[in-house]
Each structure stands twice: as structure tokens, then as C-alpha cells.
PDB file of N, CA and C in Angstrom:
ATOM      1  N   UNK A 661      33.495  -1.946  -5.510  1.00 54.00           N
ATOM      2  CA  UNK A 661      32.327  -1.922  -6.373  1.00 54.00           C
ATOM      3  C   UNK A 661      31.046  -1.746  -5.568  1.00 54.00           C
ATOM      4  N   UNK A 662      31.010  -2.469  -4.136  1.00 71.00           N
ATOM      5  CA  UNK A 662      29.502  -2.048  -3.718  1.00 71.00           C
ATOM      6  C   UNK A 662      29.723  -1.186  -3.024  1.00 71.00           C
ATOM      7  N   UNK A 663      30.530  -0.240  -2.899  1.00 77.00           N
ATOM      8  CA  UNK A 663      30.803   1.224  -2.231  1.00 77.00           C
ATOM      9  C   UNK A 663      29.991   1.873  -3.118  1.00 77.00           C
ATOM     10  N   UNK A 664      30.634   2.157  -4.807  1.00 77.00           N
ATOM     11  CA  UNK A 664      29.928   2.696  -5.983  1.00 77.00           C
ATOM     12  C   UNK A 664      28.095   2.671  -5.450  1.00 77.00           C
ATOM     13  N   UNK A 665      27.790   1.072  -5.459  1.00 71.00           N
ATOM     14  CA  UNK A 665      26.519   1.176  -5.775  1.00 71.00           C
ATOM     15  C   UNK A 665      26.032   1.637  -4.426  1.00 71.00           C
ATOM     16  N   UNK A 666      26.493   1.293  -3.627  1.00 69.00           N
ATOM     17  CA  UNK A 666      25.745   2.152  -2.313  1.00 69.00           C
ATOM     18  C   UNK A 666      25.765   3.658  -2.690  1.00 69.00           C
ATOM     19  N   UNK A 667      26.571   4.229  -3.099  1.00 74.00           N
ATOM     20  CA  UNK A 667      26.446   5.765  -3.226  1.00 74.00           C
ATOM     21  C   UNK A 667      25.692   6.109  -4.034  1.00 74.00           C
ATOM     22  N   UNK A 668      25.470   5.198  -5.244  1.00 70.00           N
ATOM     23  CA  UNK A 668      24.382   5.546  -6.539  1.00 70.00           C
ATOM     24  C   UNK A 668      22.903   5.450  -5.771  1.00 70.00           C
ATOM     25  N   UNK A 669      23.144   4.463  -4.442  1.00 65.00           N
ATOM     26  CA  UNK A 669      21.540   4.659  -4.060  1.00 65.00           C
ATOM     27  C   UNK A 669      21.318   5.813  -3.049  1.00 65.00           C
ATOM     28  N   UNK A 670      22.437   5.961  -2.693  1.00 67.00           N
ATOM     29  CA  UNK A 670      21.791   7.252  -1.888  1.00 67.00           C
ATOM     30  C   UNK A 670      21.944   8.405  -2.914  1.00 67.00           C
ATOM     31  N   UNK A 671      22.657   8.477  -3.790  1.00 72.00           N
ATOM     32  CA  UNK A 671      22.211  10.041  -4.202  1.00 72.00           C
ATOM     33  C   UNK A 671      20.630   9.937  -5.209  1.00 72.00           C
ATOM     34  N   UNK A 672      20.242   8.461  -5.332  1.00 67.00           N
ATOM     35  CA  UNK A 672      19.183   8.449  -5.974  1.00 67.00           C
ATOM     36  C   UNK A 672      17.753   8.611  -5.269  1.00 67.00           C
ATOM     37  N   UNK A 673      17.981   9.491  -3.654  1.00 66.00           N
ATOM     38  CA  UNK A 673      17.221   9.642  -3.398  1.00 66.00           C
ATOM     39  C   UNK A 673      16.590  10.982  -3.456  1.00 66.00           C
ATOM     40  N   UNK A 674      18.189  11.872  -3.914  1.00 71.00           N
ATOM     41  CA  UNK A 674      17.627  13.482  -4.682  1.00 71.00           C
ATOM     42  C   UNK A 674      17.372  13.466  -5.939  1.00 71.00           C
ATOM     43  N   UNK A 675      17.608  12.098  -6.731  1.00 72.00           N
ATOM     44  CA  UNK A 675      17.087  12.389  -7.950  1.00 72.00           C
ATOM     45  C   UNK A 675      14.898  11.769  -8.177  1.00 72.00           C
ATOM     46  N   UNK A 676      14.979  11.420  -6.750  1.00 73.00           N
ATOM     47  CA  UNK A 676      13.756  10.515  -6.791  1.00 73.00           C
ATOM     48  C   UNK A 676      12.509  11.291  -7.728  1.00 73.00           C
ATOM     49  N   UNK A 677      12.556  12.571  -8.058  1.00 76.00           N
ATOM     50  CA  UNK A 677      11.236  13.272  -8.485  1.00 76.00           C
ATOM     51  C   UNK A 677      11.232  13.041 -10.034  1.00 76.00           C
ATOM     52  N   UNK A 678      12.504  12.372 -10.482  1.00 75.00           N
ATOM     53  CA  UNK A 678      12.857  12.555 -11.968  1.00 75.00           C
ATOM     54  C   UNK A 678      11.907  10.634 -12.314  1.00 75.00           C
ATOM     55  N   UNK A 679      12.293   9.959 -11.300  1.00 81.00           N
ATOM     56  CA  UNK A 679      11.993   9.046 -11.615  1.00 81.00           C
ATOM     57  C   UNK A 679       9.943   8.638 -11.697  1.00 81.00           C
ATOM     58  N   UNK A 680       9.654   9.334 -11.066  1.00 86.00           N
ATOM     59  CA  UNK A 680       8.272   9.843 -11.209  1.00 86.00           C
ATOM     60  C   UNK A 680       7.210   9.368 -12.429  1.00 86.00           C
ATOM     61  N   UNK A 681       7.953   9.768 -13.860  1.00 91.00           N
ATOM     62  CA  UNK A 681       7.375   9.767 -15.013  1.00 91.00           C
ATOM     63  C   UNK A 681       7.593   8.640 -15.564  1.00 91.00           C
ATOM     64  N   UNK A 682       9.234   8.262 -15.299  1.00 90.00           N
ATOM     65  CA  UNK A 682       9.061   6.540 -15.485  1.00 90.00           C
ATOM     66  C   UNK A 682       7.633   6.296 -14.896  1.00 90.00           C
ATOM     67  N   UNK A 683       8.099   5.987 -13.950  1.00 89.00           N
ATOM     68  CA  UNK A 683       6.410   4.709 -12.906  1.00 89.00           C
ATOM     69  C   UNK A 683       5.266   4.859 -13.715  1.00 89.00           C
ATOM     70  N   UNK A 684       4.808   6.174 -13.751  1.00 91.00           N
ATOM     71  CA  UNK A 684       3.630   6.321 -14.716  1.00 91.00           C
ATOM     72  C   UNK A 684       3.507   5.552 -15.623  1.00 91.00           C
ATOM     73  N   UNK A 685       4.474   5.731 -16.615  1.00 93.00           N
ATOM     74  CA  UNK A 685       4.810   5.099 -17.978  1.00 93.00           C
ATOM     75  C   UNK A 685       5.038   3.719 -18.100  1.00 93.00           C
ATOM     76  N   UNK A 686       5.447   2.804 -16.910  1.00 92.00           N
ATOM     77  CA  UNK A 686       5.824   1.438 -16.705  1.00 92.00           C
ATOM     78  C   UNK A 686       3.872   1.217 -16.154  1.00 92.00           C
ATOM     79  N   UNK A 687       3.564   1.856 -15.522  1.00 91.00           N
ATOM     80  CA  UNK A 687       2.208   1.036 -14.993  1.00 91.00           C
ATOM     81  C   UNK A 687       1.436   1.680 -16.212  1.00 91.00           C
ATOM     82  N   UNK A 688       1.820   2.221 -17.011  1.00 93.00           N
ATOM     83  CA  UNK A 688       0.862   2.798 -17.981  1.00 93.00           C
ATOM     84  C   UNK A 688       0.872   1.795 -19.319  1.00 93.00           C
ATOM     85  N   UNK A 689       2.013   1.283 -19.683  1.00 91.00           N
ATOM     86  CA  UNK A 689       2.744   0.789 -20.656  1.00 91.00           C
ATOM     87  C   UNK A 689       1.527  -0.752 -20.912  1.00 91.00           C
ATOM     88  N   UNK A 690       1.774  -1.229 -21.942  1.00 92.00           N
ATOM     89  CA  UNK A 690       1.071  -2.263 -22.755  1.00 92.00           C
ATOM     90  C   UNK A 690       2.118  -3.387 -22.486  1.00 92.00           C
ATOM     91  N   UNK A 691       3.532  -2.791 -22.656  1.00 92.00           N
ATOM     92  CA  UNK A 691       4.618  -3.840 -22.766  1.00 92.00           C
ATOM     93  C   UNK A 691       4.986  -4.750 -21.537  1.00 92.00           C
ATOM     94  N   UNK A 692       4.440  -3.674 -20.599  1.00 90.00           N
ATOM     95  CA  UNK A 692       4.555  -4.639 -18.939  1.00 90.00           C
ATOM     96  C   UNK A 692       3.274  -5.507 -18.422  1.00 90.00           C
ATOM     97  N   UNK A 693       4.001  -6.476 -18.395  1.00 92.00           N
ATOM     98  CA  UNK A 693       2.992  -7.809 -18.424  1.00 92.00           C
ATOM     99  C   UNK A 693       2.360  -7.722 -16.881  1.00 92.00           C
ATOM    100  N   UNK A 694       1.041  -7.761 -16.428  1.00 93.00           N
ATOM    101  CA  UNK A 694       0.439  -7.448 -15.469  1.00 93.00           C
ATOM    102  C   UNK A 694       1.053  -8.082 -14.006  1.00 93.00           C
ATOM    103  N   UNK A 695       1.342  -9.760 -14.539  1.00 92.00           N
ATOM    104  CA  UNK A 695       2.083  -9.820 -13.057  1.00 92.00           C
ATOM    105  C   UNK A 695       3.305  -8.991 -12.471  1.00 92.00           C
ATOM    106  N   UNK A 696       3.953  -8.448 -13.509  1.00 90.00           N
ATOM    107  CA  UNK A 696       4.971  -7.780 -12.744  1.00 90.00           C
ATOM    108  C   UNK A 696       4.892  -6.471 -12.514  1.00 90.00           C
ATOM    109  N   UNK A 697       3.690  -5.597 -12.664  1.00 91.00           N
ATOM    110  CA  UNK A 697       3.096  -4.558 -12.286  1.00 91.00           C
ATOM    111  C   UNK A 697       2.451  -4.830 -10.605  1.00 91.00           C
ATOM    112  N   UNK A 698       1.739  -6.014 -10.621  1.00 92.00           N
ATOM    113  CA  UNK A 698       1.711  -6.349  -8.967  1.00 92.00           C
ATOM    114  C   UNK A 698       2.431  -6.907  -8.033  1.00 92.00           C
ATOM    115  N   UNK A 699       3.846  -7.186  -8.616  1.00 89.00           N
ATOM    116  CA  UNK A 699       5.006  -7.465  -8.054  1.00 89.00           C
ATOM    117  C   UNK A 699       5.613  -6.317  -7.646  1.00 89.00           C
ATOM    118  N   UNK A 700       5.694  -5.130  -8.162  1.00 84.00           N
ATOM    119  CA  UNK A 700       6.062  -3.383  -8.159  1.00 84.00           C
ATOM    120  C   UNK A 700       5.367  -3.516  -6.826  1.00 84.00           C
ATOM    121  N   UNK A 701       4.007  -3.179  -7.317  1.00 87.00           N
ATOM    122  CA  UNK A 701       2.909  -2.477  -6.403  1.00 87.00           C
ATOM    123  C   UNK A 701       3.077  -3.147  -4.532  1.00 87.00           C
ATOM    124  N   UNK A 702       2.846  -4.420  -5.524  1.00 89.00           N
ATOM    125  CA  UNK A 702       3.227  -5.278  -3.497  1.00 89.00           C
ATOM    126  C   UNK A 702       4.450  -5.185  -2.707  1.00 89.00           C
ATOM    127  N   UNK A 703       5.409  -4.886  -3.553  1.00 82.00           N
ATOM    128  CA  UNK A 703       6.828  -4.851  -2.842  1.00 82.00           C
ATOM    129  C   UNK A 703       6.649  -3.447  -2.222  1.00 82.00           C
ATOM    130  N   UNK A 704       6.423  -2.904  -2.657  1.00 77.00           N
ATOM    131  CA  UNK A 704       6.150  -1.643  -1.862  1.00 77.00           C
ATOM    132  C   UNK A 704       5.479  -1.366  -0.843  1.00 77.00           C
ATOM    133  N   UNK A 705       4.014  -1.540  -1.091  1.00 82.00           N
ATOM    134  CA  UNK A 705       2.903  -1.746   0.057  1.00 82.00           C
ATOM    135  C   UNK A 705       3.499  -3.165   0.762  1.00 82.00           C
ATOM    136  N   UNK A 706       4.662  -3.918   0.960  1.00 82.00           N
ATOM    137  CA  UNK A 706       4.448  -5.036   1.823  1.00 82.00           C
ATOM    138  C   UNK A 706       5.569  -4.078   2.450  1.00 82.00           C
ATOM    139  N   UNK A 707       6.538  -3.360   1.975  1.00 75.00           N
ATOM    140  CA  UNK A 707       7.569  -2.798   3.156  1.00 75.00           C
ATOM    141  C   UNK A 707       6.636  -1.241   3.565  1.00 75.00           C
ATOM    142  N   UNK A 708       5.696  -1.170   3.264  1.00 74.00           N
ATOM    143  CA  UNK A 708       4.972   0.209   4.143  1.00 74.00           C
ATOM    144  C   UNK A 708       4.090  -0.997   5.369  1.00 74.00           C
ATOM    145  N   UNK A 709       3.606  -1.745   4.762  1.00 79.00           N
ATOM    146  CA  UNK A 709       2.887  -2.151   5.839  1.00 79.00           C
ATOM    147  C   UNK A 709       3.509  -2.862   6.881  1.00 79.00           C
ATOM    148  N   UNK A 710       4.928  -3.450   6.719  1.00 73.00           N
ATOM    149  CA  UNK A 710       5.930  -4.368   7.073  1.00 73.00           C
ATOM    150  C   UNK A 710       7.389  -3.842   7.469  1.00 73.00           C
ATOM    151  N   UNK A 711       7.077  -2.790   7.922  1.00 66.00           N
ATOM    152  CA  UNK A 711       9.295  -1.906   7.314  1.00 66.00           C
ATOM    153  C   UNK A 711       9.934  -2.659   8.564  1.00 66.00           C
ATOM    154  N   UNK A 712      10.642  -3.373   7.471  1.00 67.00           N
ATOM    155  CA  UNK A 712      11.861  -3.988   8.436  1.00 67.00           C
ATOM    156  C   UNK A 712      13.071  -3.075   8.347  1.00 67.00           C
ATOM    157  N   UNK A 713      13.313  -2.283   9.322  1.00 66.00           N
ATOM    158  CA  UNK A 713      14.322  -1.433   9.390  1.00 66.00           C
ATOM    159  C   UNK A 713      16.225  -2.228   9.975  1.00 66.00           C
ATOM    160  N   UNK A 714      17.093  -2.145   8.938  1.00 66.00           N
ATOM    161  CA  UNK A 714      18.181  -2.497   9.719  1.00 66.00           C
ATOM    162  C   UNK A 714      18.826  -1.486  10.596  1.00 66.00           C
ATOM    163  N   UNK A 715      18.468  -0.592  10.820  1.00 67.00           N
ATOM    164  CA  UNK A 715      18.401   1.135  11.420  1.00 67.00           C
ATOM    165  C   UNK A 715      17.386   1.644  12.003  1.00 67.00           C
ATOM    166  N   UNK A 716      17.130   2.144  13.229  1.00 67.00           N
ATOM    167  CA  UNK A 716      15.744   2.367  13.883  1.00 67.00           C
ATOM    168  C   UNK A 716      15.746   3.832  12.905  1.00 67.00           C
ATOM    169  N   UNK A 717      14.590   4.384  12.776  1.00 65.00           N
ATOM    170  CA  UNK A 717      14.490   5.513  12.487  1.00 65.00           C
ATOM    171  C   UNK A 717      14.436   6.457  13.646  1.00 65.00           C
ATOM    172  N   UNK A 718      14.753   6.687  14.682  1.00 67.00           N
ATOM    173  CA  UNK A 718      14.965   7.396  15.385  1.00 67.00           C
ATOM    174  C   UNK A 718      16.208   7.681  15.357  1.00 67.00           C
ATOM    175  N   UNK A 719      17.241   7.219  14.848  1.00 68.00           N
ATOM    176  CA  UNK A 719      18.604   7.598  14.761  1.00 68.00           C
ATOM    177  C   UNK A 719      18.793   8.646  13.660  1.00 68.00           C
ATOM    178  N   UNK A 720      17.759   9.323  12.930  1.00 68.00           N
ATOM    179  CA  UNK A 720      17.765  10.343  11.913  1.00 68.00           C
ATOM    180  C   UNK A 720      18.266  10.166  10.709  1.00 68.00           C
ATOM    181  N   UNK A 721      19.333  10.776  10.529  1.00 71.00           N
ATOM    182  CA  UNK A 721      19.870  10.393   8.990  1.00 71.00           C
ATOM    183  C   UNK A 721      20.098   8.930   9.051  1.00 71.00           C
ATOM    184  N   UNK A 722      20.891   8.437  10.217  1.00 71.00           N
ATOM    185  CA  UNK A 722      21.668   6.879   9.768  1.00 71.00           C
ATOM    186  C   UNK A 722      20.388   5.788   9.762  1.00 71.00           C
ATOM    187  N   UNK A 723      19.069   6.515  10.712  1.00 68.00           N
ATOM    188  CA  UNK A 723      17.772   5.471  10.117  1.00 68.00           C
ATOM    189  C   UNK A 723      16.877   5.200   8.767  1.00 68.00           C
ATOM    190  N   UNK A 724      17.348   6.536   7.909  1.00 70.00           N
ATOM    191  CA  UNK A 724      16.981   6.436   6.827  1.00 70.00           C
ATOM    192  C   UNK A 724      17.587   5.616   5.856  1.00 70.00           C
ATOM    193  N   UNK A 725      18.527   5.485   5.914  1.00 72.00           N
ATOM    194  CA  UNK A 725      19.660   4.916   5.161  1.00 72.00           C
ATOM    195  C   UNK A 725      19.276   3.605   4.823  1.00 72.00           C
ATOM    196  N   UNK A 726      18.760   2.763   5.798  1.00 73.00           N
ATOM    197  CA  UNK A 726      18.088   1.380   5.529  1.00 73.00           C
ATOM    198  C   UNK A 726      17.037   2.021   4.200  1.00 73.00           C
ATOM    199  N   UNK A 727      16.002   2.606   4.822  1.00 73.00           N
ATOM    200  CA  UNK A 727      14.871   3.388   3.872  1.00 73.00           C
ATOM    201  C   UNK A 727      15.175   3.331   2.121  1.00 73.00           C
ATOM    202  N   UNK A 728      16.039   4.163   2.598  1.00 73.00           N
ATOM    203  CA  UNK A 728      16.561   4.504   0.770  1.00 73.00           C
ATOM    204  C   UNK A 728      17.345   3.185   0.520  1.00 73.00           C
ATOM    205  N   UNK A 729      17.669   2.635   0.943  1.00 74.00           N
ATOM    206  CA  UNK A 729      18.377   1.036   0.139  1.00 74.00           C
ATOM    207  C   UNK A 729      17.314   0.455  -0.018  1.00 74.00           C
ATOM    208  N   UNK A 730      16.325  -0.241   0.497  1.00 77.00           N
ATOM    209  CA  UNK A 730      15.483  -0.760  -0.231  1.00 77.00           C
ATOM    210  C   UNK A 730      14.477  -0.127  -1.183  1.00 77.00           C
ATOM    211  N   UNK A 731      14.432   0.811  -1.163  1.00 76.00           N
ATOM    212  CA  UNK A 731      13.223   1.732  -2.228  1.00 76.00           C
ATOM    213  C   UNK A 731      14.188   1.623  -3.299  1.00 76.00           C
ATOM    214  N   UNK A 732      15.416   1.826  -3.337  1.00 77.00           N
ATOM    215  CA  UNK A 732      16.080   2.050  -3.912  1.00 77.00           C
ATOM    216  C   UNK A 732      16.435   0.840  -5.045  1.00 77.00           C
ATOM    217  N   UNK A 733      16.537  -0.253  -4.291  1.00 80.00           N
ATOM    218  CA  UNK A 733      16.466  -1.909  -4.522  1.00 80.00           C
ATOM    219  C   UNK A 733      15.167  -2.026  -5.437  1.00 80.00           C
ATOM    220  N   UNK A 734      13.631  -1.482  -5.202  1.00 82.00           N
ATOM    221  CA  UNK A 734      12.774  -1.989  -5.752  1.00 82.00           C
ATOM    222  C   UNK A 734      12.091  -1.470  -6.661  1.00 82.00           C
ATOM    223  N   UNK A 735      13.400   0.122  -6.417  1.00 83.00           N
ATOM    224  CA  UNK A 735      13.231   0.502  -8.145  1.00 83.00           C
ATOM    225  C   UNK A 735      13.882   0.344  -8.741  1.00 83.00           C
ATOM    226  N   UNK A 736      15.232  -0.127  -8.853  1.00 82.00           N
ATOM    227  CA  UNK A 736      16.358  -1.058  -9.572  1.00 82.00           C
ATOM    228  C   UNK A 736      15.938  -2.040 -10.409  1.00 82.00           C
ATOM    229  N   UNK A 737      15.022  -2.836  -9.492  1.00 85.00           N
ATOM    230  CA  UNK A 737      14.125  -4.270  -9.990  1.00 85.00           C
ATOM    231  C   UNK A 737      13.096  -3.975 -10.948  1.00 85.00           C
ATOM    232  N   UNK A 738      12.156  -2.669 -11.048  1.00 86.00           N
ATOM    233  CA  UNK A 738      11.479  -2.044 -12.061  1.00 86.00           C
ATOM    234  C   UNK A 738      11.709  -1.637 -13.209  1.00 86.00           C
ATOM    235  N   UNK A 739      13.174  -0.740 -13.113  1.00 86.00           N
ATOM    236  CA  UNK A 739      13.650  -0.321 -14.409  1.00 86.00           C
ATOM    237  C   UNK A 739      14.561  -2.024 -14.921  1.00 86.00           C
ATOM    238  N   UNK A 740      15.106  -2.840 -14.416  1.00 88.00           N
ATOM    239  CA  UNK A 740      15.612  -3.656 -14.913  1.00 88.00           C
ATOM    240  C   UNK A 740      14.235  -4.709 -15.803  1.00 88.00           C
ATOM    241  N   UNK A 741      13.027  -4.912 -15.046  1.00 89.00           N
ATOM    242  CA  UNK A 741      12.195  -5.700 -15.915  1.00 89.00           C
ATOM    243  C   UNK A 741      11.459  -4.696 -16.631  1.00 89.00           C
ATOM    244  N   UNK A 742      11.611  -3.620 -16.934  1.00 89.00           N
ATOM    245  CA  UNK A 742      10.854  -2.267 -17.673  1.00 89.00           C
ATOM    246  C   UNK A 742      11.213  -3.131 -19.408  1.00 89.00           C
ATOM    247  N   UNK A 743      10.567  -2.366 -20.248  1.00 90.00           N
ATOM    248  CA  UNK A 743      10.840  -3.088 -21.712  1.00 90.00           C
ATOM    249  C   UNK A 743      11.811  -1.646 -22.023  1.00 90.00           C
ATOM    250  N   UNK A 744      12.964  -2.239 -23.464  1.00 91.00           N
ATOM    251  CA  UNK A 744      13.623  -1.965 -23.516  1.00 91.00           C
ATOM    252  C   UNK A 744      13.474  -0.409 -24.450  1.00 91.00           C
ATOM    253  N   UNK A 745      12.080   0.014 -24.696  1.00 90.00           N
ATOM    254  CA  UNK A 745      11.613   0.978 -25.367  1.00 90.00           C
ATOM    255  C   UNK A 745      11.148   1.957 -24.408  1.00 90.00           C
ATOM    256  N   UNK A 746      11.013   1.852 -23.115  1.00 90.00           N
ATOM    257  CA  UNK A 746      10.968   2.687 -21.976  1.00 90.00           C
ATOM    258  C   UNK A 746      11.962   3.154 -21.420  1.00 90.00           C
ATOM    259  N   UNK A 747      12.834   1.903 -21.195  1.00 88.00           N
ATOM    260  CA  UNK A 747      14.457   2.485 -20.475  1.00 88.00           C
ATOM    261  C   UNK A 747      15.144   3.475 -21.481  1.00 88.00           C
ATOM    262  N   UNK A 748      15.074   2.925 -23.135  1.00 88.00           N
ATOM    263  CA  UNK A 748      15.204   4.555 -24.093  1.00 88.00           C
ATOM    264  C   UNK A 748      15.095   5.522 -23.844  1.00 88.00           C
ATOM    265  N   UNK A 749      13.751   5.759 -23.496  1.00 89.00           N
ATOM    266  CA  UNK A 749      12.824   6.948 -23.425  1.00 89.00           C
ATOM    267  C   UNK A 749      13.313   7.488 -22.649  1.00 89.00           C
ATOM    268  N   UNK A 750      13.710   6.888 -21.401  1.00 85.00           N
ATOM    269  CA  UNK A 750      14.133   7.727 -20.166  1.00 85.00           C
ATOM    270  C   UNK A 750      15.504   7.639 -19.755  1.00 85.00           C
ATOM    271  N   UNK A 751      16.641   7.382 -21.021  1.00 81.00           N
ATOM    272  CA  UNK A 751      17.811   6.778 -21.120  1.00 81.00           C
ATOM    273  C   UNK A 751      18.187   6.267 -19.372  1.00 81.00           C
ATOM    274  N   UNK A 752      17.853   5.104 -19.355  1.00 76.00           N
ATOM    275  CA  UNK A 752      17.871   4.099 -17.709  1.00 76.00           C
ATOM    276  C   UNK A 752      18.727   3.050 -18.728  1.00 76.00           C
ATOM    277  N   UNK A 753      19.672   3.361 -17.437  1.00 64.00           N
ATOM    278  CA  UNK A 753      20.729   2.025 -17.579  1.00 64.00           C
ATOM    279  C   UNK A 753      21.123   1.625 -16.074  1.00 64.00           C
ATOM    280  N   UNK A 754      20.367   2.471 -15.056  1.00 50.00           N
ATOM    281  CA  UNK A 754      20.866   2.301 -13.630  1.00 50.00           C
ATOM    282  C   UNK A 754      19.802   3.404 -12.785  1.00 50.00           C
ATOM    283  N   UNK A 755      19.202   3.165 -11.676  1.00 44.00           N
ATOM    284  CA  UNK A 755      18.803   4.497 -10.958  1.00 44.00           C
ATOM    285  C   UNK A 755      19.880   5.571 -10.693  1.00 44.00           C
ATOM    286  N   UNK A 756      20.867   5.258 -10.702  1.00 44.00           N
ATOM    287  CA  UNK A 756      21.549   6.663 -10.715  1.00 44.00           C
ATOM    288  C   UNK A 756      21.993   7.250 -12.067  1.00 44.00           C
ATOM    289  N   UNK A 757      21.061   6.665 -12.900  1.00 47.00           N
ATOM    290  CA  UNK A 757      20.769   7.800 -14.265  1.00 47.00           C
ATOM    291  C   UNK A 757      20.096   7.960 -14.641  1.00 47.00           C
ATOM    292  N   UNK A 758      18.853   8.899 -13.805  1.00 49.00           N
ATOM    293  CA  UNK A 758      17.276   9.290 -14.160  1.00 49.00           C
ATOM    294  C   UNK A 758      17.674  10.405 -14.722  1.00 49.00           C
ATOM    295  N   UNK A 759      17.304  10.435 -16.021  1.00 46.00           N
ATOM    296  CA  UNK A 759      17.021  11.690 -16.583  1.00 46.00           C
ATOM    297  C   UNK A 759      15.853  11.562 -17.881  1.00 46.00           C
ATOM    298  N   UNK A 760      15.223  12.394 -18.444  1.00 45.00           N
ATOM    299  CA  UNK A 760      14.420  12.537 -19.674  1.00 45.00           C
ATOM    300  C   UNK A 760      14.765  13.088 -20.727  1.00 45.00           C
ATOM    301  N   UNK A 761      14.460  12.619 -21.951  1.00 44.00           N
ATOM    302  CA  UNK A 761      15.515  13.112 -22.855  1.00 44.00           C
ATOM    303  C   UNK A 761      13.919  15.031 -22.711  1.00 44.00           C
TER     304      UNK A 761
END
């Protein structure tokens, strides 16, 4: 089972452009309650300002790999507290099913 989800996060890093219009729509949205819009925002800016790599990035592909697991992780955590009239919209039941209707 965490073979599956490891692979759903790496191929969710070619689907990353789809997921795009979500974010908009979650920081745009009425339904998302403000603290957890700066819970998004900081988790992010704390691993740009902070990247704890379990992989140096000098090792190329295998340093990215850390990269995309946590981005990957903290958009998991977005669409899971997203309201349930957004994940519709953008039928999300998992990052490895970004699509728009």
C-alpha cells in the first residue's frame, strides 16, 4: 500500500499544472476558514526557507524525490481540509486525481 502512494506522489508531480486552479479556488473560497489558509501558505514558505532534504540535491533525480514527497504531502493536507464543494468541482479524492470537470 505505501508503494501505491509513493507512486501517486511522484507521478503527481507531472500532473502539478492541473492542480494550479484548485489553490486559487481554495485561497479564493469563503468556505476555507483563514487559519488554515496560513497553515497552506507557511508550510510551504517554512520548507523553502528551511528544506530539510532526506536526499542532497546534488544527486539529481534521487535528490528530488525527497522534494516531491513533501510538496506532495502538503498538498494532500490541502485538498483533504478543502470543503467538500471544491473537491466536486475538481473531482479530488487524492492528488493523484487532478483533473477539472
Amino acid at each position: 500500500m505505501k508503494i501505491r502512494k509513493f507512486i501517486g506522489r511522484i507521478t503527481f508531480i507531472f500532473k502539478f499544472w492541473k492542480f494550479i486552479p484548485f489553490l486559487v479556488d481554495f485561497y479564493k473560497s469563503r468556505e476555507v476558514p483563514l487559519y488554515q489558509k496560513v497553515v497552506g501558505v507557511l508550510a510551504v514558505l517554512t520548507y523553502f526557507i528551511f528544506p530539510f532534504d532526506l536526499i542532497p540535491d546534488f544527486l539529481l533525480l534521487f535528490g528530488l524525490i525527497d522534494d516531491v514527497v513533501i510538496t506532495s504531502f502538503v498538498f494532500e493536507r490541502l485538498v483533504k481540509i478543502a470543503p467538500e464543494a471544491l473537491k466536486e468541482k475538481y473531482e479530488l479524492t487524492s492528488t493523484s486525481n487532478l483533473r477539472k470537470d
